[in-house]
Amino acid sequence: MKISQREAARQFMSYDVILLGAVVCLASLGLIMVLSASGIMAEKVYGDKYALFWKQVLFMVAGFTVLVIAARSNIEFFYRNTYVWLLLAAGLLILTVFSPFSTTAGGASRWLRLGPFSVQPLEAAKIALVFYLSYFFANKQELVKTFSVGFLPPILMTGALCFLLLLQPDFGGAVFLAALLFLMCLVGGTRIIFLGSAAMLALVSGALLVVNSPYRFRRVFSFLDPFKDAQNSGYQLVQSLYGLGSGGWFGQGLGEGKQKLFFLPEAHNDFIMSVIGEELGFVGISLVVILIGVVLWRTIMISIRQESMHDRITAFGMGSIVVIGGILNMGVVMGAIPPKGVPMPFISYGGSHLVSGFFCAGVLLNLSRKVRA
């Protein structure tokens, strides 16, 4: 049956159009900046300065497709298969460590090679963990204040995923899942004393992992004074700060940045915000921060107005994946936290994080139809 234009418009407006607009703006800005930041690298590696840009366009199309599917699907389908997603994510993480399909870069095996593309299982683990934690807290509310039932199972489940990440090794990914667990436990009703104890244990464990790994030790302490070893361990952060500092208020102009000319490693990926700061200045950086803030605002509004506890925690978790990623990326680029290899949601080059970000946005849009925020 053909749908009238008025009915189509009504169905579209039932979604949170502000959230959708923020996501579209972030993705569009990301596409422009990938084109600007990746050209010189693409020409050197592929002989075509648009090679990485067209791949990003393909990732964008896949991401929007996933967003539409997630927004229009029955949310109960995702809930019913919570443990399936968890097992799939764990299986993918295991494959990155023990299978010949994994690819190694920088001494770590964090990717699975699937034909011409690579997939990062960490992104699936984030989403699977959110579905598990929302399911757990929604169904254990009467016991959520207890240690053995309300706290230990999510800690053990998250700990198992973090252990698989550390085997790769991916310390930054483990930190991301731990932050996600902390926030969802906080809104799920876990007692503060349990959360405080777990946070202290995580900090001690993290410190031991850093101290016992010369590589991590150098990376963590080089960010405290990157200019002390500007040509080695502090090089990436120093170049990032040069890019941010040279941008001023309005930047040097789109495409006019110099740091991407093989001075700044990962200019089109994890450190693309430095390129934005150099070419678009403080205004460009502020625009990204505002858009991430809009995603946070709409996440909170969608979450608190859900009638179901399951929906409420799921919405909060999906939005947290995007917001935590944005905060960690900005912290790394500006030297506020040690380098962790976290991409900027919707902006950095790459398919895995882009598709997972669109999926999170799609679930939020799906839930926004239930109760207008």
Short mmCIF file of C-alpha atoms in Angstrom, two decimals:
data_model
loop_
_atom_site.label_atom_id
_atom_site.label_comp_id
_atom_site.label_asym_id
_atom_site.label_seq_id
_atom_site.Cartn_x
_atom_site.Cartn_y
_atom_site.Cartn_z
CA MET A 1 0.00 0.00 0.00
CA LYS A 2 1.37 3.38 -0.99
CA ILE A 3 2.14 5.74 1.92
CA SER A 4 1.07 9.36 1.55
CA GLN A 5 3.62 12.15 1.90
CA ARG A 6 1.92 13.33 5.09
CA GLU A 7 2.12 9.85 6.62
CA ALA A 8 5.78 9.48 5.58
CA ALA A 9 6.57 12.84 7.17
CA ARG A 10 4.74 11.82 10.35
CA GLN A 11 6.72 8.58 10.57
CA PHE A 12 9.99 10.44 10.01
CA MET A 13 9.20 13.01 12.70
CA SER A 14 8.49 10.22 15.19
CA TYR A 15 12.26 9.73 15.33
CA ASP A 16 14.55 12.10 17.24
CA VAL A 17 15.50 14.35 14.32
CA ILE A 18 17.88 16.41 16.47
CA LEU A 19 19.96 13.34 17.23
CA LEU A 20 19.83 12.29 13.59
CA GLY A 21 20.93 15.76 12.52
CA ALA A 22 23.91 15.73 14.91
CA VAL A 23 25.02 12.32 13.63
CA VAL A 24 24.68 13.40 9.99
CA CYS A 25 26.68 16.57 10.67
CA LEU A 26 29.46 14.63 12.41
CA ALA A 27 29.62 12.04 9.62
CA SER A 28 29.60 14.72 6.91
CA LEU A 29 32.38 16.68 8.60
CA GLY A 30 34.30 13.42 9.00
CA LEU A 31 34.02 12.66 5.30
CA ILE A 32 35.33 16.10 4.40
CA MET A 33 38.23 15.85 6.83
CA VAL A 34 39.18 12.34 5.72
CA LEU A 35 39.39 13.70 2.18
CA SER A 36 41.64 16.49 3.39
CA ALA A 37 43.81 14.43 5.76
CA SER A 38 44.27 11.20 3.80
CA GLY A 39 45.17 12.41 0.31
CA ILE A 40 48.95 12.51 0.68
CA MET A 41 49.07 9.13 2.45
CA ALA A 42 46.71 7.50 -0.07
CA GLU A 43 48.75 8.76 -2.99
CA LYS A 44 51.94 7.32 -1.51
CA VAL A 45 50.45 3.91 -0.60
CA TYR A 46 47.85 3.38 -3.35
CA GLY A 47 48.91 5.80 -6.06
CA ASP A 48 45.50 7.48 -5.85
CA LYS A 49 44.93 10.39 -3.47
CA TYR A 50 41.20 9.61 -3.32
CA ALA A 51 41.59 5.91 -2.47
CA LEU A 52 40.95 6.23 1.27
CA PHE A 53 38.21 8.79 0.70
CA TRP A 54 36.23 6.43 -1.55
CA LYS A 55 36.66 3.63 0.97
CA GLN A 56 35.29 5.96 3.64
CA VAL A 57 32.33 6.73 1.39
CA LEU A 58 31.67 3.00 1.13
CA PHE A 59 31.89 2.67 4.93
CA MET A 60 29.48 5.59 5.23
CA VAL A 61 26.92 3.95 2.97
CA ALA A 62 27.22 0.72 4.96
CA GLY A 63 26.86 2.69 8.18
CA PHE A 64 23.71 4.51 7.08
CA THR A 65 22.25 1.19 5.97
CA VAL A 66 22.93 -0.26 9.42
CA LEU A 67 21.41 2.85 11.04
CA VAL A 68 18.18 2.47 9.05
CA ILE A 69 17.95 -1.24 9.85
CA ALA A 70 18.60 -0.66 13.57
CA ALA A 71 16.11 2.22 13.69
CA ARG A 72 13.29 0.27 12.02
CA SER A 73 13.84 -3.19 13.55
CA ASN A 74 11.90 -4.61 16.46
CA ILE A 75 14.11 -3.84 19.46
CA GLU A 76 13.00 -7.09 21.09
CA PHE A 77 14.97 -8.99 18.45
CA PHE A 78 18.20 -7.54 19.84
CA TYR A 79 17.09 -8.18 23.42
CA ARG A 80 16.13 -11.82 22.81
CA ASN A 81 19.56 -12.59 21.39
CA THR A 82 21.64 -10.85 24.07
CA TYR A 83 23.79 -13.89 24.81
CA VAL A 84 24.18 -14.63 21.10
CA TRP A 85 25.76 -11.19 20.56
CA LEU A 86 27.97 -11.72 23.59
CA LEU A 87 29.20 -15.11 22.36
CA LEU A 88 29.80 -13.75 18.85
CA ALA A 89 31.82 -10.83 20.21
CA ALA A 90 33.88 -13.12 22.45
CA GLY A 91 34.42 -15.50 19.54
CA LEU A 92 35.67 -12.69 17.32
CA LEU A 93 38.06 -11.51 20.04
CA ILE A 94 39.40 -15.04 20.41
CA LEU A 95 39.94 -15.27 16.65
CA THR A 96 42.06 -12.11 16.70
CA VAL A 97 44.43 -13.76 19.17
CA PHE A 98 44.54 -17.39 18.03
CA SER A 99 43.53 -17.54 14.37
CA PRO A 100 45.47 -17.01 11.12
CA PHE A 101 42.81 -14.51 10.00
CA SER A 102 44.09 -11.82 12.36
CA THR A 103 46.38 -9.05 11.17
CA THR A 104 49.23 -7.70 13.27
CA ALA A 105 50.21 -4.04 13.33
CA GLY A 106 52.47 -2.34 15.83
CA GLY A 107 52.95 -5.60 17.71
CA ALA A 108 49.21 -6.07 18.36
CA SER A 109 46.61 -8.31 16.71
CA ARG A 110 43.39 -6.29 16.85
CA TRP A 111 41.91 -6.88 13.40
CA LEU A 112 40.40 -9.76 11.45
CA ARG A 113 40.99 -9.84 7.71
CA LEU A 114 37.82 -10.57 5.74
CA GLY A 115 38.71 -10.39 2.06
CA PRO A 116 39.65 -6.82 1.13
CA PHE A 117 38.42 -5.44 4.48
CA SER A 118 39.51 -5.64 8.11
CA VAL A 119 37.12 -5.82 11.06
CA GLN A 120 37.92 -4.76 14.62
CA PRO A 121 36.04 -7.06 17.05
CA LEU A 122 36.35 -4.50 19.84
CA GLU A 123 33.48 -2.54 18.27
CA ALA A 124 31.21 -5.61 18.41
CA ALA A 125 32.28 -6.22 22.02
CA LYS A 126 31.17 -2.71 23.04
CA ILE A 127 27.67 -3.21 21.62
CA ALA A 128 27.34 -6.77 22.96
CA LEU A 129 28.38 -5.58 26.43
CA VAL A 130 25.74 -2.84 26.40
CA PHE A 131 23.02 -5.34 25.47
CA TYR A 132 24.19 -7.73 28.19
CA LEU A 133 24.44 -5.09 30.94
CA SER A 134 21.07 -3.56 30.08
CA TYR A 135 19.47 -7.02 30.11
CA PHE A 136 21.19 -7.88 33.39
CA PHE A 137 20.26 -4.73 35.30
CA ALA A 138 16.70 -4.70 33.95
CA ASN A 139 16.10 -8.24 35.20
CA LYS A 140 18.05 -8.11 38.47
CA GLN A 141 16.74 -4.88 39.97
CA GLU A 142 15.56 -6.61 43.15
CA LEU A 143 19.09 -8.00 43.71
CA VAL A 144 21.19 -5.25 42.16
CA LYS A 145 22.36 -4.01 45.59
CA THR A 146 23.87 -7.39 46.48
CA PHE A 147 27.47 -8.28 45.73
CA SER A 148 27.12 -11.89 44.59
CA VAL A 149 24.19 -11.36 42.22
CA GLY A 150 23.99 -7.65 41.46
CA PHE A 151 27.67 -6.88 41.02
CA LEU A 152 29.89 -9.91 40.52
CA PRO A 153 28.36 -11.28 37.24
CA PRO A 154 28.78 -8.04 35.20
CA ILE A 155 32.29 -7.59 36.58
CA LEU A 156 33.26 -11.14 35.58
CA MET A 157 31.68 -10.85 32.14
CA THR A 158 33.37 -7.53 31.40
CA GLY A 159 36.61 -8.83 32.89
CA ALA A 160 36.55 -11.80 30.50
CA LEU A 161 36.20 -9.49 27.49
CA CYS A 162 38.94 -7.20 28.83
CA PHE A 163 41.22 -10.23 29.31
CA LEU A 164 40.75 -11.19 25.65
CA LEU A 165 41.57 -7.61 24.66
CA LEU A 166 44.73 -7.59 26.78
CA LEU A 167 45.88 -10.76 25.01
CA GLN A 168 45.92 -8.87 21.68
CA PRO A 169 47.18 -6.61 23.43
CA ASP A 170 44.71 -3.70 23.44
CA PHE A 171 45.01 -1.83 26.71
CA GLY A 172 42.96 1.11 25.42
CA GLY A 173 40.08 -1.18 24.41
CA ALA A 174 40.05 -2.74 27.89
CA VAL A 175 39.95 0.74 29.44
CA PHE A 176 37.00 1.62 27.18
CA LEU A 177 34.99 -1.44 28.28
CA ALA A 178 35.82 -0.76 31.92
CA ALA A 179 34.56 2.83 31.58
CA LEU A 180 31.40 1.55 29.90
CA LEU A 181 30.85 -0.94 32.74
CA PHE A 182 31.33 1.76 35.37
CA LEU A 183 28.77 4.12 33.83
CA MET A 184 26.17 1.42 33.24
CA CYS A 185 26.60 0.05 36.77
CA LEU A 186 26.10 3.59 38.03
CA VAL A 187 22.75 4.02 36.24
CA GLY A 188 21.82 0.37 36.84
CA GLY A 189 21.72 0.85 40.59
CA THR A 190 24.94 -0.82 41.77
CA ARG A 191 26.01 0.27 45.25
CA ILE A 192 28.62 3.02 45.27
CA ILE A 193 30.87 1.08 47.66
CA PHE A 194 31.10 -1.75 45.14
CA LEU A 195 31.83 0.65 42.29
CA GLY A 196 34.48 2.48 44.29
CA SER A 197 36.20 -0.76 45.24
CA ALA A 198 36.12 -2.00 41.64
CA ALA A 199 37.50 1.33 40.39
CA MET A 200 40.40 1.14 42.84
CA LEU A 201 41.11 -2.46 41.82
CA ALA A 202 41.03 -1.46 38.14
CA LEU A 203 43.43 1.43 38.76
CA VAL A 204 45.87 -0.82 40.63
CA SER A 205 45.63 -3.49 37.90
CA GLY A 206 46.14 -0.87 35.20
CA ALA A 207 49.17 0.53 37.01
CA LEU A 208 50.71 -2.95 37.27
CA LEU A 209 50.12 -3.57 33.56
CA VAL A 210 51.81 -0.27 32.72
CA VAL A 211 54.79 -0.81 35.04
CA ASN A 212 55.40 -4.35 33.76
CA SER A 213 55.33 -3.32 30.08
CA PRO A 214 58.20 -1.10 28.90
CA TYR A 215 56.17 -0.11 25.83
CA ARG A 216 53.15 1.00 27.89
CA PHE A 217 55.42 2.64 30.45
CA ARG A 218 57.04 4.82 27.77
CA ARG A 219 53.69 5.77 26.23
CA VAL A 220 52.07 6.66 29.55
CA PHE A 221 54.93 8.78 30.87
CA SER A 222 55.85 10.40 27.56
CA PHE A 223 52.51 12.23 27.56
CA LEU A 224 53.47 13.97 30.83
CA ASP A 225 56.33 15.73 29.05
CA PRO A 226 56.23 14.79 25.37
CA PHE A 227 58.78 17.45 24.40
CA LYS A 228 61.41 15.71 26.53
CA ASP A 229 61.57 12.95 23.92
CA ALA A 230 60.01 14.77 20.99
CA GLN A 231 61.65 12.60 18.32
CA ASN A 232 60.72 9.25 19.82
CA SER A 233 58.08 8.35 22.43
CA GLY A 234 56.57 11.84 22.50
CA TYR A 235 56.66 12.43 18.74
CA GLN A 236 53.00 11.79 17.94
CA LEU A 237 51.67 13.98 20.72
CA VAL A 238 54.15 16.77 19.95
CA GLN A 239 53.05 16.83 16.31
CA SER A 240 49.40 16.79 17.41
CA LEU A 241 49.96 19.80 19.67
CA TYR A 242 51.78 21.63 16.87
CA GLY A 243 48.74 21.11 14.66
CA LEU A 244 46.27 22.30 17.29
CA GLY A 245 48.43 25.27 18.26
CA SER A 246 48.95 26.53 14.71
CA GLY A 247 45.23 26.63 13.91
CA GLY A 248 44.30 29.69 15.95
CA TRP A 249 40.65 30.72 16.02
CA PHE A 250 39.66 29.95 12.44
CA GLY A 251 42.42 27.66 11.21
CA GLN A 252 44.70 27.83 8.20
CA GLY A 253 41.96 26.81 5.81
CA LEU A 254 40.51 23.50 4.67
CA GLY A 255 43.22 21.46 2.98
CA GLU A 256 45.98 23.88 4.00
CA GLY A 257 47.30 21.94 7.00
CA LYS A 258 50.96 20.92 7.10
CA GLN A 259 51.00 18.25 9.84
CA LYS A 260 49.32 15.68 7.60
CA LEU A 261 52.33 15.83 5.25
CA PHE A 262 53.89 12.83 7.03
CA PHE A 263 54.63 14.80 10.20
CA LEU A 264 51.60 13.56 12.16
CA PRO A 265 51.12 9.77 12.19
CA GLU A 266 47.51 8.58 11.86
CA ALA A 267 46.46 12.03 10.64
CA HIS A 268 43.31 10.65 8.98
CA ASN A 269 42.54 8.24 11.80
CA ASP A 270 43.04 8.61 15.57
CA PHE A 271 44.57 12.10 15.32
CA ILE A 272 42.19 13.61 12.79
CA MET A 273 41.05 16.14 15.43
CA SER A 274 44.52 17.68 15.27
CA VAL A 275 44.03 18.20 11.53
CA ILE A 276 40.63 19.78 12.24
CA GLY A 277 42.26 22.09 14.78
CA GLU A 278 44.97 23.08 12.32
CA GLU A 279 42.70 23.64 9.31
CA LEU A 280 39.45 24.80 10.95
CA GLY A 281 40.85 26.18 14.20
CA PHE A 282 39.11 26.57 17.53
CA VAL A 283 35.80 26.98 15.72
CA GLY A 284 36.13 23.56 14.06
CA ILE A 285 37.09 21.83 17.31
CA SER A 286 34.20 23.55 19.11
CA LEU A 287 31.75 22.40 16.45
CA VAL A 288 32.73 18.76 17.04
CA VAL A 289 32.49 19.18 20.82
CA ILE A 290 29.04 20.77 20.49
CA LEU A 291 27.80 17.96 18.23
CA ILE A 292 29.08 15.29 20.66
CA GLY A 293 27.34 17.29 23.40
CA VAL A 294 24.10 17.17 21.40
CA VAL A 295 24.42 13.38 21.15
CA LEU A 296 24.89 13.24 24.95
CA TRP A 297 21.88 15.51 25.53
CA ARG A 298 19.58 13.51 23.27
CA THR A 299 20.85 10.24 24.77
CA ILE A 300 19.91 11.41 28.26
CA MET A 301 16.51 12.71 27.14
CA ILE A 302 15.66 9.53 25.24
CA SER A 303 16.85 7.39 28.13
CA ILE A 304 15.07 9.05 31.05
CA ARG A 305 11.70 9.12 29.26
CA GLN A 306 11.59 5.42 28.47
CA GLU A 307 8.97 3.48 30.40
CA SER A 308 10.95 0.22 30.41
CA MET A 309 14.10 -0.10 32.51
CA HIS A 310 15.57 -2.29 29.78
CA ASP A 311 15.01 0.41 27.14
CA ARG A 312 16.31 3.11 29.48
CA ILE A 313 19.63 1.43 30.20
CA THR A 314 20.09 0.31 26.58
CA ALA A 315 19.66 3.89 25.33
CA PHE A 316 22.12 5.18 27.90
CA GLY A 317 24.68 2.51 26.99
CA MET A 318 24.47 3.08 23.23
CA GLY A 319 24.93 6.81 23.66
CA SER A 320 27.79 6.21 26.09
CA ILE A 321 29.72 4.28 23.43
CA VAL A 322 29.73 7.39 21.22
CA VAL A 323 30.37 9.91 24.00
CA ILE A 324 33.14 7.92 25.74
CA GLY A 325 34.87 7.51 22.38
CA GLY A 326 34.68 11.25 21.75
CA ILE A 327 36.02 12.16 25.19
CA LEU A 328 38.90 9.66 25.06
CA ASN A 329 39.90 10.74 21.55
CA MET A 330 39.91 14.42 22.45
CA GLY A 331 41.85 13.67 25.63
CA VAL A 332 44.55 11.83 23.67
CA VAL A 333 44.83 14.44 20.91
CA MET A 334 45.15 17.27 23.43
CA GLY A 335 47.57 15.40 25.69
CA ALA A 336 45.20 15.18 28.65
CA ILE A 337 45.40 11.37 28.82
CA PRO A 338 47.96 8.83 27.54
CA PRO A 339 47.61 7.66 23.91
CA LYS A 340 45.06 4.84 23.62
CA GLY A 341 44.31 4.47 19.91
CA VAL A 342 40.64 5.51 20.18
CA PRO A 343 39.08 6.95 16.97
CA MET A 344 36.78 9.97 17.00
CA PRO A 345 33.21 8.67 16.45
CA PHE A 346 31.83 9.33 12.95
CA ILE A 347 34.90 11.41 12.00
CA SER A 348 38.03 9.24 11.99
CA TYR A 349 38.76 7.03 9.01
CA GLY A 350 37.73 3.39 9.36
CA GLY A 351 34.79 1.09 8.82
CA SER A 352 34.40 -0.83 12.10
CA HIS A 353 33.98 2.13 14.44
CA LEU A 354 31.90 4.02 11.85
CA VAL A 355 29.41 1.17 11.38
CA SER A 356 29.19 0.53 15.13
CA GLY A 357 28.59 4.24 15.77
CA PHE A 358 25.76 4.29 13.24
CA PHE A 359 24.29 1.17 14.84
CA CYS A 360 24.31 2.86 18.26
CA ALA A 361 22.60 5.91 16.75
CA GLY A 362 20.08 3.63 15.04
CA VAL A 363 19.15 1.94 18.33
CA LEU A 364 18.74 5.35 19.95
CA LEU A 365 16.48 6.48 17.10
CA ASN A 366 14.52 3.24 17.45
CA LEU A 367 13.92 3.88 21.14
CA SER A 368 13.12 7.55 20.53
CA ARG A 369 9.95 6.45 18.69
CA LYS A 370 8.53 4.87 21.85
CA VAL A 371 8.47 8.07 23.88
CA ARG A 372 9.11 11.41 22.22
CA ALA A 373 12.00 13.14 23.97
#
